[in-house]
XYZ file of C-alpha atoms in Angstrom:
535
model
C 28.527 -33.255 1.436
C 32.021 -33.723 0.039
C 33.301 -37.226 0.546
C 29.847 -38.731 1.073
C 28.624 -41.513 -1.191
C 25.543 -40.983 -3.313
C 22.240 -42.456 -2.097
C 21.197 -45.572 -3.957
C 18.270 -43.718 -5.510
C 20.510 -41.116 -7.103
C 22.916 -43.725 -8.425
C 20.035 -45.736 -9.895
C 18.532 -42.636 -11.438
C 21.878 -41.660 -12.957
C 22.204 -45.166 -14.319
C 18.809 -44.805 -15.978
C 19.802 -41.414 -17.368
C 22.968 -42.827 -18.887
C 21.559 -46.045 -20.250
C 18.134 -44.795 -21.233
C 16.472 -47.622 -19.304
C 12.722 -47.495 -19.286
C 9.962 -49.956 -18.519
C 7.358 -47.650 -19.971
C 8.558 -47.435 -23.546
C 11.081 -48.997 -25.873
C 10.524 -46.389 -28.567
C 13.409 -44.174 -29.630
C 11.359 -41.342 -31.085
C 11.490 -38.131 -29.063
C 7.739 -37.760 -29.149
C 7.197 -41.156 -27.479
C 10.186 -41.428 -25.136
C 9.317 -41.803 -21.483
C 10.986 -39.414 -19.006
C 13.539 -41.980 -17.850
C 14.684 -42.442 -21.453
C 16.117 -38.933 -21.503
C 19.665 -38.058 -20.573
C 19.514 -35.582 -17.677
C 22.292 -33.039 -18.284
C 22.473 -31.863 -14.655
C 23.393 -35.449 -13.746
C 25.783 -36.173 -16.588
C 27.312 -32.812 -17.599
C 29.494 -30.919 -15.082
C 28.803 -27.652 -16.911
C 25.032 -28.128 -16.690
C 25.294 -29.216 -13.072
C 27.242 -26.076 -12.150
C 24.925 -23.862 -14.204
C 21.854 -25.221 -12.418
C 23.000 -23.887 -9.038
C 21.166 -20.523 -9.292
C 17.865 -22.298 -10.018
C 18.004 -24.937 -7.313
C 20.717 -27.305 -8.422
C 20.567 -30.615 -10.297
C 17.275 -32.335 -10.943
C 16.008 -34.232 -7.937
C 15.689 -38.000 -7.810
C 11.908 -37.858 -7.424
C 11.298 -34.990 -9.847
C 8.483 -35.480 -12.352
C 9.957 -35.227 -15.838
C 8.177 -34.512 -19.096
C 4.829 -33.579 -17.545
C 4.926 -29.790 -17.782
C 2.096 -28.481 -19.919
C 4.336 -26.108 -21.875
C 8.063 -26.188 -21.139
C 9.883 -28.929 -22.997
C 13.622 -29.129 -23.787
C 12.870 -27.944 -27.316
C 10.882 -24.915 -26.169
C 13.529 -23.993 -23.609
C 16.189 -24.216 -26.320
C 14.091 -22.090 -28.666
C 13.581 -19.468 -25.952
C 17.322 -19.332 -25.276
C 17.917 -19.081 -29.015
C 15.506 -16.156 -29.350
C 17.373 -14.363 -26.566
C 20.714 -15.146 -28.190
C 19.534 -14.063 -31.631
C 18.182 -10.835 -30.158
C 21.579 -10.126 -28.626
C 23.154 -10.961 -31.985
C 20.829 -8.515 -33.733
C 21.707 -5.744 -31.286
C 25.369 -6.540 -31.918
C 24.864 -5.730 -35.613
C 22.377 -2.892 -35.060
C 25.141 -0.321 -34.584
C 25.955 -0.733 -38.265
C 22.450 0.178 -39.460
C 22.212 3.441 -37.547
C 21.570 6.474 -39.694
C 22.343 10.177 -39.522
C 21.343 13.315 -41.398
C 24.044 14.481 -43.772
C 23.851 18.267 -43.738
C 25.887 18.598 -46.898
C 23.853 16.140 -48.943
C 20.597 17.064 -47.158
C 19.575 13.427 -46.691
C 19.654 10.504 -44.280
C 22.650 8.224 -44.702
C 24.048 5.087 -43.105
C 26.327 6.104 -40.255
C 29.578 4.320 -41.009
C 31.651 7.310 -40.032
C 34.803 6.836 -37.955
C 35.104 3.236 -39.139
C 32.050 2.236 -37.142
C 31.792 -1.352 -38.561
C 35.210 -2.174 -37.121
C 35.326 -0.072 -33.970
C 31.847 -1.274 -32.947
C 32.605 -4.788 -34.334
C 29.170 -4.780 -35.938
C 30.146 -5.514 -39.523
C 27.687 -7.622 -41.539
C 27.935 -8.541 -45.214
C 24.175 -8.085 -45.508
C 24.437 -4.322 -45.214
C 26.936 -3.461 -47.985
C 25.566 -6.226 -50.240
C 22.270 -4.344 -50.557
C 23.993 -1.794 -52.768
C 27.042 -3.810 -53.859
C 24.827 -6.470 -55.471
C 22.616 -3.750 -56.998
C 19.603 -4.924 -54.979
C 18.653 -1.309 -54.350
C 18.347 -0.782 -58.114
C 15.563 -3.334 -58.498
C 17.255 -5.527 -61.099
C 16.869 -9.297 -61.151
C 19.947 -11.187 -59.862
C 21.971 -13.069 -62.484
C 20.368 -10.998 -65.245
C 21.635 -7.598 -64.130
C 25.327 -6.779 -64.413
C 27.405 -3.766 -63.464
C 31.014 -2.608 -63.414
C 33.245 -2.455 -60.366
C 36.169 -0.024 -60.319
C 34.684 1.847 -63.286
C 37.279 3.932 -65.092
C 40.224 2.205 -63.399
C 42.657 -0.371 -64.815
C 40.909 -2.968 -62.627
C 37.446 -2.287 -64.119
C 35.522 -5.535 -64.504
C 31.955 -6.668 -65.090
C 30.073 -8.189 -62.147
C 26.931 -10.220 -61.480
C 25.337 -11.626 -58.347
C 28.133 -13.651 -56.729
C 26.041 -15.986 -54.539
C 24.481 -19.394 -55.292
C 20.986 -19.254 -56.748
C 18.844 -19.642 -53.639
C 20.929 -17.200 -51.617
C 20.804 -14.695 -54.467
C 17.046 -15.071 -54.820
C 16.699 -14.786 -51.043
C 18.388 -11.396 -51.186
C 16.275 -10.302 -54.150
C 12.996 -11.277 -52.450
C 14.029 -9.403 -49.306
C 14.839 -6.358 -51.438
C 11.343 -6.527 -52.922
C 9.855 -6.870 -49.441
C 11.869 -3.817 -48.472
C 10.335 -1.844 -51.329
C 6.860 -2.926 -50.250
C 7.552 -2.070 -46.622
C 8.727 1.426 -47.512
C 5.691 2.067 -49.689
C 3.359 1.091 -46.836
C 5.489 3.076 -44.377
C 5.047 6.198 -46.497
C 1.344 6.042 -45.707
C 2.122 6.030 -41.982
C 1.166 2.418 -41.257
C 4.677 1.133 -40.517
C 7.870 2.526 -39.003
C 10.368 3.557 -41.617
C 14.053 4.224 -42.095
C 16.740 3.841 -44.697
C 16.058 1.106 -47.208
C 19.228 -0.756 -46.229
C 18.119 -0.802 -42.591
C 14.752 -2.296 -43.509
C 16.499 -4.797 -45.794
C 18.811 -5.893 -42.988
C 15.955 -6.314 -40.516
C 13.830 -8.343 -42.929
C 16.808 -10.555 -43.777
C 17.651 -10.985 -40.095
C 14.101 -12.146 -39.356
C 14.296 -14.986 -41.895
C 17.828 -15.913 -40.883
C 16.786 -16.120 -37.238
C 13.844 -18.321 -38.206
C 16.234 -20.604 -40.115
C 18.409 -20.977 -37.014
C 15.343 -21.892 -34.947
C 14.536 -24.554 -37.549
C 18.104 -25.825 -37.165
C 17.606 -26.183 -33.416
C 14.259 -27.930 -33.874
C 15.776 -30.443 -36.298
C 18.779 -31.213 -34.087
C 16.537 -31.670 -31.047
C 14.409 -34.207 -32.919
C 17.471 -35.963 -34.319
C 19.245 -36.224 -30.958
C 16.217 -38.115 -29.531
C 17.381 -39.109 -26.044
C 19.560 -36.000 -25.644
C 17.238 -33.074 -26.507
C 18.971 -30.787 -24.026
C 22.111 -30.795 -26.178
C 20.307 -28.328 -28.448
C 20.911 -25.689 -25.765
C 24.517 -25.606 -26.994
C 23.274 -24.513 -30.421
C 20.869 -21.988 -28.948
C 23.434 -20.387 -26.644
C 26.468 -20.739 -28.913
C 28.793 -17.712 -28.825
C 29.124 -18.141 -32.591
C 25.428 -17.390 -32.987
C 25.755 -14.194 -30.981
C 28.461 -12.997 -33.364
C 27.659 -14.523 -36.747
C 23.965 -15.335 -37.063
C 23.551 -12.141 -39.105
C 27.029 -11.788 -40.582
C 25.921 -13.468 -43.808
C 23.200 -15.845 -45.014
C 24.596 -19.158 -43.746
C 21.759 -20.128 -41.396
C 19.692 -20.935 -44.495
C 22.107 -23.759 -45.294
C 22.370 -24.983 -41.695
C 18.579 -25.321 -41.572
C 18.593 -27.403 -44.767
C 21.455 -29.609 -43.581
C 19.917 -30.170 -40.134
C 16.460 -31.006 -41.498
C 18.061 -33.321 -44.065
C 19.778 -35.227 -41.245
C 16.450 -35.432 -39.432
C 14.744 -36.778 -42.554
C 17.509 -39.361 -42.942
C 17.163 -40.317 -39.271
C 13.423 -40.835 -39.829
C 14.228 -43.170 -42.759
C 13.001 -40.767 -45.419
C 15.953 -40.750 -47.842
C 14.024 -39.047 -50.634
C 13.133 -36.072 -48.449
C 16.687 -35.989 -47.111
C 17.997 -35.706 -50.660
C 15.572 -32.924 -51.552
C 16.641 -30.933 -48.492
C 20.326 -31.466 -49.231
C 19.731 -30.292 -52.803
C 17.976 -27.161 -51.560
C 20.779 -26.527 -49.083
C 23.377 -27.002 -51.815
C 21.603 -24.365 -53.894
C 22.005 -21.932 -50.978
C 25.551 -22.860 -49.891
C 27.563 -25.736 -51.271
C 28.441 -27.488 -48.001
C 25.207 -29.502 -47.378
C 26.101 -31.579 -50.447
C 29.289 -32.697 -48.682
C 27.116 -34.770 -46.352
C 26.469 -37.106 -49.275
C 30.088 -38.247 -48.984
C 29.565 -39.345 -45.389
C 26.361 -41.174 -46.302
C 28.072 -42.878 -49.252
C 30.776 -44.663 -47.262
C 28.454 -45.551 -44.390
C 25.845 -47.000 -46.730
C 28.571 -48.884 -48.574
C 29.724 -50.432 -45.309
C 26.188 -51.359 -44.265
C 25.031 -52.511 -47.704
C 22.348 -49.799 -47.838
C 23.259 -48.364 -51.220
C 19.641 -48.216 -52.372
C 18.843 -45.650 -49.668
C 21.964 -43.665 -50.521
C 21.176 -43.733 -54.240
C 17.694 -42.383 -53.528
C 19.127 -39.548 -51.461
C 21.924 -38.715 -53.894
C 19.670 -38.695 -56.952
C 17.077 -36.565 -55.144
C 19.789 -34.116 -54.070
C 21.243 -33.785 -57.573
C 17.825 -33.475 -59.231
C 16.687 -30.870 -56.685
C 19.893 -28.866 -57.033
C 19.570 -28.987 -60.814
C 15.886 -28.047 -60.730
C 16.722 -24.921 -58.730
C 19.779 -23.959 -60.768
C 18.821 -24.985 -64.291
C 16.296 -22.199 -65.032
C 18.789 -19.512 -64.024
C 21.661 -21.283 -65.783
C 19.693 -21.498 -69.036
C 18.280 -17.981 -68.938
C 21.322 -16.148 -67.584
C 24.343 -18.450 -67.977
C 26.980 -15.783 -67.346
C 25.254 -14.503 -64.235
C 24.749 -18.034 -62.920
C 28.411 -18.861 -63.494
C 29.604 -15.826 -61.513
C 29.588 -17.705 -58.195
C 31.983 -20.331 -59.521
C 34.027 -17.768 -61.457
C 34.514 -15.487 -58.476
C 35.512 -18.353 -56.200
C 38.075 -19.600 -58.697
C 39.667 -16.125 -58.808
C 39.937 -15.695 -55.054
C 43.346 -16.022 -53.471
C 44.087 -17.235 -49.975
C 41.842 -15.273 -47.631
C 43.318 -13.739 -44.440
C 41.805 -16.493 -42.284
C 43.105 -19.452 -44.302
C 46.041 -21.594 -43.208
C 47.813 -20.689 -46.457
C 47.785 -17.009 -45.535
C 48.903 -17.811 -41.984
C 51.971 -19.613 -43.340
C 52.623 -16.837 -45.861
C 52.446 -14.071 -43.256
C 54.600 -15.808 -40.665
C 57.252 -17.085 -43.087
C 57.316 -14.562 -45.936
C 56.283 -17.280 -48.390
C 54.890 -15.915 -51.681
C 52.223 -18.586 -52.028
C 51.865 -21.425 -54.502
C 51.294 -19.084 -57.443
C 53.429 -16.164 -56.325
C 52.242 -12.580 -56.925
C 49.484 -12.580 -59.517
C 48.157 -9.681 -61.614
C 44.561 -8.617 -61.107
C 42.018 -11.082 -62.500
C 44.391 -14.035 -62.866
C 43.319 -17.377 -61.408
C 45.546 -18.907 -58.684
C 45.550 -22.257 -60.498
C 48.107 -23.990 -58.271
C 46.370 -22.903 -55.069
C 43.026 -24.102 -56.402
C 44.547 -27.472 -57.296
C 46.272 -27.862 -53.935
C 43.122 -27.079 -51.957
C 41.103 -29.548 -54.038
C 43.705 -32.291 -53.682
C 44.071 -31.759 -49.931
C 40.316 -31.863 -49.419
C 39.972 -35.031 -51.471
C 42.865 -36.592 -49.546
C 41.125 -35.765 -46.258
C 37.892 -37.247 -47.603
C 39.779 -40.405 -48.528
C 41.108 -40.537 -44.969
C 37.611 -40.131 -43.560
C 36.387 -42.910 -45.856
C 39.184 -45.179 -44.630
C 38.209 -44.526 -41.017
C 34.563 -45.208 -41.831
C 35.353 -48.564 -43.448
C 38.170 -49.634 -41.116
C 36.871 -48.837 -37.622
C 35.707 -51.897 -35.652
C 32.297 -50.283 -35.132
C 30.632 -48.315 -37.922
C 30.834 -44.566 -37.189
C 27.721 -42.506 -36.721
C 26.453 -40.252 -39.519
C 27.041 -37.047 -37.541
C 30.620 -38.034 -36.730
C 31.551 -38.461 -40.374
C 29.572 -35.391 -41.451
C 31.514 -33.230 -39.001
C 34.840 -34.645 -40.176
C 34.055 -33.978 -43.848
C 32.886 -30.385 -43.317
C 35.777 -29.635 -40.948
C 38.216 -31.034 -43.527
C 36.788 -28.692 -46.148
C 37.139 -25.647 -43.923
C 40.669 -26.503 -42.831
C 41.940 -27.155 -46.360
C 39.956 -24.486 -48.187
C 41.504 -21.188 -49.251
C 38.562 -19.322 -47.708
C 37.176 -19.644 -44.189
C 34.788 -16.745 -43.841
C 33.965 -16.260 -40.146
C 30.309 -17.258 -40.489
C 31.302 -20.610 -42.027
C 31.933 -21.845 -38.488
C 28.155 -21.950 -38.042
C 28.159 -24.971 -40.356
C 29.978 -26.985 -37.708
C 27.797 -26.105 -34.713
C 24.812 -28.467 -35.240
C 27.098 -31.218 -36.570
C 29.393 -30.893 -33.539
C 26.490 -31.150 -31.099
C 25.284 -34.348 -32.788
C 28.769 -35.802 -33.192
C 30.431 -34.903 -29.904
C 27.953 -33.686 -27.243
C 30.549 -32.797 -24.617
C 29.352 -29.464 -23.345
C 32.510 -27.957 -21.876
C 34.621 -28.961 -24.851
C 32.211 -27.600 -27.445
C 31.634 -24.385 -25.536
C 35.400 -23.852 -25.300
C 35.819 -24.321 -29.059
C 32.866 -22.063 -29.928
C 34.155 -19.353 -27.595
C 37.615 -19.437 -29.186
C 36.070 -19.333 -32.651
C 33.787 -16.424 -31.759
C 36.673 -14.467 -30.248
C 38.465 -14.464 -33.605
C 36.021 -11.716 -34.576
C 37.597 -9.117 -32.260
C 41.181 -9.188 -33.608
C 39.747 -9.536 -37.130
C 37.856 -6.259 -36.794
C 40.832 -4.551 -35.169
C 43.116 -5.792 -37.946
C 40.742 -4.473 -40.612
C 40.691 -1.138 -38.784
C 44.397 -0.739 -39.557
C 47.489 0.179 -37.581
C 47.164 3.830 -38.594
C 43.777 3.977 -36.856
C 44.981 2.285 -33.651
C 43.967 -1.175 -34.796
C 45.858 -4.390 -34.073
C 48.666 -5.807 -36.206
C 47.874 -8.873 -38.261
C 49.822 -11.182 -35.929
C 47.073 -10.988 -33.304
C 44.427 -11.995 -35.820
C 46.494 -14.821 -37.269
C 47.291 -16.165 -33.804
C 43.588 -16.462 -33.043
C 43.037 -18.124 -36.418
C 45.645 -20.740 -35.506
C 43.979 -21.313 -32.121
C 40.621 -21.789 -33.842
C 42.065 -24.243 -36.337
C 43.825 -26.195 -33.591
C 40.551 -26.375 -31.647
C 38.738 -27.798 -34.684
C 41.570 -30.268 -35.304
C 41.328 -31.341 -31.655
C 37.599 -32.005 -32.082
C 38.339 -34.090 -35.184
C 40.988 -36.112 -33.322
C 38.609 -36.774 -30.437
C 35.824 -37.826 -32.801
C 38.169 -40.259 -34.554
C 39.272 -41.571 -31.149
C 35.650 -42.193 -30.181
C 35.009 -43.879 -33.526
C 37.754 -46.377 -32.713
C 36.742 -46.537 -29.031
C 32.914 -46.479 -29.214
C 32.568 -47.093 -25.491
C 33.693 -43.487 -25.063
C 30.915 -42.197 -27.332
C 28.239 -40.555 -25.188
C 25.564 -41.182 -27.821
C 26.102 -44.935 -27.496
C 25.744 -44.913 -23.705
C 21.978 -45.162 -24.166
C 22.243 -48.472 -25.961
C 21.673 -46.804 -29.324
C 23.766 -47.479 -32.401
C 23.241 -44.259 -34.372
C 20.268 -42.017 -33.513
C 20.712 -40.133 -36.802
C 21.505 -43.266 -38.788
C 18.065 -44.005 -40.202
C 18.405 -47.213 -42.221
C 21.961 -47.526 -40.863
C 20.876 -47.662 -37.228
C 21.580 -51.183 -36.019
C 22.283 -52.528 -39.507
C 24.952 -55.247 -39.836
C 28.156 -54.523 -41.718
C 28.674 -55.800 -45.263
C 31.928 -54.114 -46.350
C 34.714 -53.647 -43.790
C 38.393 -53.077 -44.514
C 40.538 -55.777 -42.947
C 37.547 -58.072 -42.484
C 36.847 -56.794 -38.985
C 33.587 -57.724 -37.402
C 31.238 -55.282 -35.816
C 32.390 -54.641 -32.257
C 29.931 -54.799 -29.396
C 30.019 -51.499 -27.534
C 30.831 -51.873 -23.850
C 28.992 -49.237 -21.839
C 31.051 -48.040 -18.872
C 29.616 -48.023 -15.400
C 28.190 -44.682 -14.192
C 30.569 -42.598 -12.128
């Protein structure tokens, strides 16, 4: 009842849930933790406590935990993820509908009446099937073509994605060809090739997101239920199948798990693979560098860094040697890009009338000043993160610094494609597992999609003006900045860090977990974390 004090049993149980106290086991591995070592979200998270009401309310004091023959936090999270990914697939399915074109006498993709924007189902995967010439059967990076043929802007093109992502698309195109051949014999359902290509790609991308959840659950150790935030993230509902980014999140998350299990070589291999799919997993090396420098664990970092570079080179080198121009296209295209609509540079330009750092540029000219500014700003942010890592009284956790580095890249970069926000989701859950706060940020970020689609629709087709879209972009950026500020606050006030309430130092730290400091700016000593009393 309101106003009543909690029974002693509940208070003791909450204390155990917060501190991870256990007489049965001192192990910190998820597989060997005793039930009382787990953090119970319905006791510690107001959002989870309120959400448990329809199924009987918070966990009881005398409930038996961890004994169910099947349902574990990981399996519950995976089930929720499957439901969320299914919803996400249906959200994109409107864009792979087909119709019979009476004039052409053939089935075609039904993008009439601006369906991708009015139905908000747009996915890069669908147009890339033909735009990257995957439907022609050519090998990526070897095959080239001309865009805008016959126009003044005609230019030669190759596959514009990093090697593993390009090969991923090519393999799925080949699987599509095989599927259609079998379907012609009546053994499989059939449809347009692009529809089959999208579905095959979506299957692998969904599997990669499930791997991401598995890795985060294992890395979080005492807080496996935090993975529910990844499974039920609004960003997954909108962007799991917008592009191919879940491949990189799976590599980054499994690399963090390998590092947490003190397997730096494997961590480096996974980061190298992730970097060959999307560049951002390699940014995690920066976080590991400064933390290992502070703890005097440079041998482990060197192993990881060398493994990452060698793996990345092993994947890229064959393509770079055989098809150097095609391999270089990813870097070439990114250097040519101007400030995308969702970048802070475009926000400032649209609201102020500013012409940009380079001013109006003719087609095909590189925005050299913009490229330099974005690089300098990112490096300056990285230097700031390094200062925090070496100056804070208590060494930050790996996930905290990883989130700060990736967020700094997105905020300072000239491109923030909507699906890039998926990069932050697993890092945010490991760095700042505050459910209401993270859900609020992910909801804001996901909602950017609606005004984006309405802006792309155009005013002449009853779309929204650009101001609505840019306003949501600013809200998203402010939300990410707020998360960064809170993470830095918790770095300097470790007693506020929920991950340290269990008596742990850094669950994802691997060789860093519990290690003494060797290099600290200002000569500060490692601060003992004071765990607050349960409320």
